[in-house]
């Protein structure tokens, strides 16, 4: 198959859309922290994107998509992008490389949730590099690069395990290693700027069209299906989380936008395999599930500050399982549980569980190592004045 | 009646504790400002490999209350109890006389 200009044009645009999700995560998170940490939160997303951009072209892409080694990791044959050319099947190989790069970037940005307002920037950079290399790259290889999960037939259309389970359970492990923010549970740490969070959420929803539709890797009917179910699931999640929050008090806009993100996360692995009515169920249930996960985390007194675990971890886990339930052969060629394919359901459960355990355990170990070697956390005084001033020498208020 | 103005500069994160403690004892009326300032410890010094970064304007919260003379002592005690961490930067309380308190909606006036 030769290059297709339509497909190529479409994936270039999708790549740009997904890139916008990274600063989107920054704004989404930035609005939820206190005024003294907002620059730090937004900056960490940009920094994550910059680090991963270089890591990916040097060796990350090769570890993810190079020749398979034992089902676990890719070989070094694409080191420094050697052999990644401007021609390919349908779209140029180089375009596929950069489309995958923007996914890796946004994943590391999501991980910052677990360390909000208390991590040393230098340690975040080192940890981020290690995490992308040892957690993200293997998971990407398992799902899409010829690894064991893909070989087994696990379905992950746009990265439910790779992006969301990995960053969500990684953030949980990080939060457990670095510890709660000073004063957590003792005094109010309410979101400082909801409108910034809403803007970030809007950019995420927008960018997600490229994330899921682009994962078809062609401007075709499957891409249209992904776009449509993505929007449906986001809307359903926004409504159910908002309703759940309404029952407990007010229909907060923060709950509404968190629900939309939960719906987006959950439909991600399923978007090439399920139809519109399934998308309502997947997104709608994600809103309620992720909200419950957030309440559970709060009850446990665990400061996974911006709920990457509740929204991306649990939402991603549900999405992976839901793919095994609702997949329809008429859309993506594979049937799920509701069409009698128990096997697919079991594969999904196995894939999501392995991804969850791997991401949690390896992140925990990496965080412990970085903590021992260079210290993960800022000093008490630095945390008190805020990371904007202590890590960047900048402030939104001065 | 002698009227006094109490100004307390406290840690922002202690505002909720101080507010509810005052309210519990019936001291409800107050004006709260977000302020920045520096005190005896001359700000906070952060060290970076030999380079010093000085943060000398630290965000604080200022509570302003106008109360009768007899309420000043219990208010000072309540604020002390609820705003103290024992570390530098816990804040200060200033008390000064007020000459006239004039209501705007009502024509009520108190002259000290």
PDB file of N, CA, C and O in Angstrom, chain A residues 34-36 186-188 192 378-382 384-385 389-391 393 395 397-398, chain B residues 11-14 16-17 34 36 44-48 53 55 57-60 87 89:
ATOM      1  N   UNK A  34      -3.418  25.095  44.778  1.00  0.00           N
ATOM      2  CA  UNK A  34      -3.471  26.430  45.377  1.00  0.00           C
ATOM      3  C   UNK A  34      -2.635  27.408  44.558  1.00  0.00           C
ATOM      4  O   UNK A  34      -1.779  27.018  43.780  1.00  0.00           O
ATOM      5  N   UNK A  35      -2.933  28.683  44.773  1.00  0.00           N
ATOM      6  CA  UNK A  35      -2.360  29.747  43.944  1.00  0.00           C
ATOM      7  C   UNK A  35      -0.836  29.683  43.858  1.00  0.00           C
ATOM      8  O   UNK A  35      -0.254  30.016  42.843  1.00  0.00           O
ATOM      9  N   UNK A  36      -0.200  29.204  44.932  1.00  0.00           N
ATOM     10  CA  UNK A  36       1.263  29.208  44.973  1.00  0.00           C
ATOM     11  C   UNK A  36       1.888  28.079  44.151  1.00  0.00           C
ATOM     12  O   UNK A  36       3.105  28.016  44.023  1.00  0.00           O
ATOM     13  N   UNK A 186      -6.045  18.690  57.117  1.00  0.00           N
ATOM     14  CA  UNK A 186      -6.173  19.596  58.260  1.00  0.00           C
ATOM     15  C   UNK A 186      -6.800  20.913  57.831  1.00  0.00           C
ATOM     16  O   UNK A 186      -7.619  21.485  58.516  1.00  0.00           O
ATOM     17  N   UNK A 187      -6.368  21.430  56.687  1.00  0.00           N
ATOM     18  CA  UNK A 187      -7.018  22.650  56.218  1.00  0.00           C
ATOM     19  C   UNK A 187      -7.344  22.578  54.737  1.00  0.00           C
ATOM     20  O   UNK A 187      -6.866  21.710  54.015  1.00  0.00           O
ATOM     21  N   UNK A 188      -8.185  23.499  54.339  1.00  0.00           N
ATOM     22  CA  UNK A 188      -8.782  23.458  53.013  1.00  0.00           C
ATOM     23  C   UNK A 188      -7.754  23.576  51.885  1.00  0.00           C
ATOM     24  O   UNK A 188      -6.873  24.422  51.917  1.00  0.00           O
ATOM     25  N   UNK A 192      -8.191  26.337  43.329  1.00  0.00           N
ATOM     26  CA  UNK A 192      -8.003  27.790  43.412  1.00  0.00           C
ATOM     27  C   UNK A 192      -8.661  28.503  42.235  1.00  0.00           C
ATOM     28  O   UNK A 192      -9.143  29.615  42.360  1.00  0.00           O
ATOM     29  N   UNK A 378      10.450  18.416  48.076  1.00  0.00           N
ATOM     30  CA  UNK A 378      11.053  19.699  48.438  1.00  0.00           C
ATOM     31  C   UNK A 378      11.095  19.813  49.958  1.00  0.00           C
ATOM     32  O   UNK A 378      10.451  19.031  50.666  1.00  0.00           O
ATOM     33  N   UNK A 379      11.844  20.803  50.463  1.00  0.00           N
ATOM     34  CA  UNK A 379      11.890  21.001  51.912  1.00  0.00           C
ATOM     35  C   UNK A 379      10.562  21.594  52.382  1.00  0.00           C
ATOM     36  O   UNK A 379       9.770  22.086  51.587  1.00  0.00           O
ATOM     37  N   UNK A 380      10.378  21.536  53.693  1.00  0.00           N
ATOM     38  CA  UNK A 380       9.149  22.057  54.290  1.00  0.00           C
ATOM     39  C   UNK A 380       8.938  23.532  53.928  1.00  0.00           C
ATOM     40  O   UNK A 380       7.831  23.957  53.607  1.00  0.00           O
ATOM     41  N   UNK A 381      10.038  24.300  53.981  1.00  0.00           N
ATOM     42  CA  UNK A 381       9.914  25.733  53.678  1.00  0.00           C
ATOM     43  C   UNK A 381       9.559  25.979  52.226  1.00  0.00           C
ATOM     44  O   UNK A 381       8.753  26.854  51.907  1.00  0.00           O
ATOM     45  N   UNK A 382      10.185  25.190  51.344  1.00  0.00           N
ATOM     46  CA  UNK A 382       9.897  25.341  49.922  1.00  0.00           C
ATOM     47  C   UNK A 382       8.440  25.001  49.623  1.00  0.00           C
ATOM     48  O   UNK A 382       7.782  25.648  48.811  1.00  0.00           O
ATOM     49  N   UNK A 384       6.048  25.305  51.742  1.00  0.00           N
ATOM     50  CA  UNK A 384       5.211  26.345  52.332  1.00  0.00           C
ATOM     51  C   UNK A 384       5.087  27.566  51.418  1.00  0.00           C
ATOM     52  O   UNK A 384       4.000  28.080  51.212  1.00  0.00           O
ATOM     53  N   UNK A 385       6.202  28.011  50.864  1.00  0.00           N
ATOM     54  CA  UNK A 385       6.102  29.195  49.987  1.00  0.00           C
ATOM     55  C   UNK A 385       5.535  28.811  48.619  1.00  0.00           C
ATOM     56  O   UNK A 385       5.105  29.672  47.859  1.00  0.00           O
ATOM     57  N   UNK A 389       7.450  29.697  43.359  1.00  0.00           N
ATOM     58  CA  UNK A 389       8.618  30.491  43.753  1.00  0.00           C
ATOM     59  C   UNK A 389       9.817  29.586  44.017  1.00  0.00           C
ATOM     60  O   UNK A 389      10.912  29.826  43.521  1.00  0.00           O
ATOM     61  N   UNK A 390       9.613  28.491  44.772  1.00  0.00           N
ATOM     62  CA  UNK A 390      10.788  27.714  45.201  1.00  0.00           C
ATOM     63  C   UNK A 390      11.425  26.942  44.043  1.00  0.00           C
ATOM     64  O   UNK A 390      12.625  26.755  44.024  1.00  0.00           O
ATOM     65  N   UNK A 391      10.635  26.489  43.069  1.00  0.00           N
ATOM     66  CA  UNK A 391      11.212  25.701  41.971  1.00  0.00           C
ATOM     67  C   UNK A 391      11.461  26.527  40.708  1.00  0.00           C
ATOM     68  O   UNK A 391      12.313  26.200  39.909  1.00  0.00           O
ATOM     69  N   UNK A 393      11.088  30.273  40.697  1.00  0.00           N
ATOM     70  CA  UNK A 393      11.377  31.685  40.943  1.00  0.00           C
ATOM     71  C   UNK A 393      10.347  32.605  40.313  1.00  0.00           C
ATOM     72  O   UNK A 393      10.643  33.745  39.961  1.00  0.00           O
ATOM     73  N   UNK A 395       5.940  33.797  40.128  1.00  0.00           N
ATOM     74  CA  UNK A 395       4.710  33.806  40.907  1.00  0.00           C
ATOM     75  C   UNK A 395       3.590  34.468  40.114  1.00  0.00           C
ATOM     76  O   UNK A 395       3.817  35.414  39.370  1.00  0.00           O
ATOM     77  N   UNK A 397       1.188  35.978  41.521  1.00  0.00           N
ATOM     78  CA  UNK A 397       0.607  37.051  42.323  1.00  0.00           C
ATOM     79  C   UNK A 397       1.522  38.257  42.489  1.00  0.00           C
ATOM     80  O   UNK A 397       1.067  39.321  42.853  1.00  0.00           O
ATOM     81  N   UNK A 398       2.818  38.103  42.269  1.00  0.00           N
ATOM     82  CA  UNK A 398       3.731  39.224  42.531  1.00  0.00           C
ATOM     83  C   UNK A 398       3.726  40.233  41.382  1.00  0.00           C
ATOM     84  O   UNK A 398       3.454  39.885  40.261  1.00  0.00           O
TER      85      UNK A 398
ATOM     86  N   UNK B  11      -1.255  32.988  59.468  1.00  0.00           N
ATOM     87  CA  UNK B  11      -1.021  32.093  58.332  1.00  0.00           C
ATOM     88  C   UNK B  11      -2.348  31.849  57.615  1.00  0.00           C
ATOM     89  O   UNK B  11      -3.337  31.548  58.271  1.00  0.00           O
ATOM     90  N   UNK B  12      -2.358  31.939  56.269  1.00  0.00           N
ATOM     91  CA  UNK B  12      -3.618  31.752  55.540  1.00  0.00           C
ATOM     92  C   UNK B  12      -4.308  30.435  55.869  1.00  0.00           C
ATOM     93  O   UNK B  12      -5.525  30.377  55.974  1.00  0.00           O
ATOM     94  N   UNK B  13      -3.508  29.365  56.067  1.00  0.00           N
ATOM     95  CA  UNK B  13      -4.131  28.058  56.290  1.00  0.00           C
ATOM     96  C   UNK B  13      -4.764  27.947  57.672  1.00  0.00           C
ATOM     97  O   UNK B  13      -5.460  26.981  57.953  1.00  0.00           O
ATOM     98  N   UNK B  14      -4.504  28.954  58.521  1.00  0.00           N
ATOM     99  CA  UNK B  14      -5.091  28.909  59.866  1.00  0.00           C
ATOM    100  C   UNK B  14      -6.399  29.690  59.944  1.00  0.00           C
ATOM    101  O   UNK B  14      -7.052  29.718  60.994  1.00  0.00           O
ATOM    102  N   UNK B  16      -9.431  29.283  58.727  1.00  0.00           N
ATOM    103  CA  UNK B  16     -10.652  28.529  59.042  1.00  0.00           C
ATOM    104  C   UNK B  16     -10.737  28.222  60.534  1.00  0.00           C
ATOM    105  O   UNK B  16     -11.785  28.401  61.146  1.00  0.00           O
ATOM    106  N   UNK B  17      -9.616  27.770  61.116  1.00  0.00           N
ATOM    107  CA  UNK B  17      -9.603  27.439  62.546  1.00  0.00           C
ATOM    108  C   UNK B  17      -9.913  28.665  63.392  1.00  0.00           C
ATOM    109  O   UNK B  17     -10.726  28.614  64.313  1.00  0.00           O
ATOM    110  N   UNK B  34      -6.482  39.435  52.135  1.00  0.00           N
ATOM    111  CA  UNK B  34      -5.297  38.660  51.759  1.00  0.00           C
ATOM    112  C   UNK B  34      -4.161  39.651  51.628  1.00  0.00           C
ATOM    113  O   UNK B  34      -4.244  40.605  50.860  1.00  0.00           O
ATOM    114  N   UNK B  36       0.374  40.425  51.894  1.00  0.00           N
ATOM    115  CA  UNK B  36       1.705  39.834  51.803  1.00  0.00           C
ATOM    116  C   UNK B  36       2.598  40.646  52.700  1.00  0.00           C
ATOM    117  O   UNK B  36       2.427  41.856  52.795  1.00  0.00           O
ATOM    118  N   UNK B  44      11.784  34.098  53.993  1.00  0.00           N
ATOM    119  CA  UNK B  44      12.323  32.738  54.013  1.00  0.00           C
ATOM    120  C   UNK B  44      13.475  32.677  53.022  1.00  0.00           C
ATOM    121  O   UNK B  44      13.370  33.168  51.908  1.00  0.00           O
ATOM    122  N   UNK B  45      14.573  32.067  53.450  1.00  0.00           N
ATOM    123  CA  UNK B  45      15.711  31.926  52.548  1.00  0.00           C
ATOM    124  C   UNK B  45      15.781  30.511  52.008  1.00  0.00           C
ATOM    125  O   UNK B  45      15.754  29.549  52.752  1.00  0.00           O
ATOM    126  N   UNK B  46      15.815  30.385  50.703  1.00  0.00           N
ATOM    127  CA  UNK B  46      15.965  29.065  50.105  1.00  0.00           C
ATOM    128  C   UNK B  46      17.353  28.978  49.506  1.00  0.00           C
ATOM    129  O   UNK B  46      17.821  29.914  48.878  1.00  0.00           O
ATOM    130  N   UNK B  47      18.026  27.843  49.728  1.00  0.00           N
ATOM    131  CA  UNK B  47      19.400  27.674  49.260  1.00  0.00           C
ATOM    132  C   UNK B  47      19.438  26.815  48.010  1.00  0.00           C
ATOM    133  O   UNK B  47      18.825  25.754  47.994  1.00  0.00           O
ATOM    134  N   UNK B  48      20.115  27.257  46.998  1.00  0.00           N
ATOM    135  CA  UNK B  48      20.310  26.401  45.824  1.00  0.00           C
ATOM    136  C   UNK B  48      21.765  26.356  45.429  1.00  0.00           C
ATOM    137  O   UNK B  48      22.259  27.259  44.774  1.00  0.00           O
ATOM    138  N   UNK B  53      18.090  32.145  47.296  1.00  0.00           N
ATOM    139  CA  UNK B  53      16.880  32.779  46.781  1.00  0.00           C
ATOM    140  C   UNK B  53      16.096  33.241  47.989  1.00  0.00           C
ATOM    141  O   UNK B  53      15.775  32.446  48.862  1.00  0.00           O
ATOM    142  N   UNK B  55      12.798  34.754  49.593  1.00  0.00           N
ATOM    143  CA  UNK B  55      11.373  35.026  49.393  1.00  0.00           C
ATOM    144  C   UNK B  55      10.952  35.876  50.567  1.00  0.00           C
ATOM    145  O   UNK B  55      10.739  35.368  51.652  1.00  0.00           O
ATOM    146  N   UNK B  57       8.415  38.365  50.683  1.00  0.00           N
ATOM    147  CA  UNK B  57       7.025  38.775  50.846  1.00  0.00           C
ATOM    148  C   UNK B  57       6.158  37.517  50.842  1.00  0.00           C
ATOM    149  O   UNK B  57       5.917  36.917  49.808  1.00  0.00           O
ATOM    150  N   UNK B  58       5.757  37.140  52.030  1.00  0.00           N
ATOM    151  CA  UNK B  58       5.049  35.871  52.182  1.00  0.00           C
ATOM    152  C   UNK B  58       3.552  36.134  52.336  1.00  0.00           C
ATOM    153  O   UNK B  58       3.161  37.037  53.076  1.00  0.00           O
ATOM    154  N   UNK B  59       2.719  35.386  51.614  1.00  0.00           N
ATOM    155  CA  UNK B  59       1.270  35.599  51.729  1.00  0.00           C
ATOM    156  C   UNK B  59       0.772  35.327  53.146  1.00  0.00           C
ATOM    157  O   UNK B  59       1.146  34.325  53.759  1.00  0.00           O
ATOM    158  N   UNK B  60      -0.037  36.261  53.636  1.00  0.00           N
ATOM    159  CA  UNK B  60      -0.639  36.106  54.970  1.00  0.00           C
ATOM    160  C   UNK B  60      -2.104  36.520  54.869  1.00  0.00           C
ATOM    161  O   UNK B  60      -2.521  37.128  53.880  1.00  0.00           O
ATOM    162  N   UNK B  87       6.233  27.870  64.887  1.00  0.00           N
ATOM    163  CA  UNK B  87       7.367  28.174  64.014  1.00  0.00           C
ATOM    164  C   UNK B  87       7.354  29.648  63.624  1.00  0.00           C
ATOM    165  O   UNK B  87       6.343  30.330  63.791  1.00  0.00           O
ATOM    166  N   UNK B  89       6.812  32.913  61.606  1.00  0.00           N
ATOM    167  CA  UNK B  89       5.801  33.232  60.602  1.00  0.00           C
ATOM    168  C   UNK B  89       4.386  33.005  61.088  1.00  0.00           C
ATOM    169  O   UNK B  89       3.453  33.034  60.290  1.00  0.00           O
TER     170      UNK B  89
END
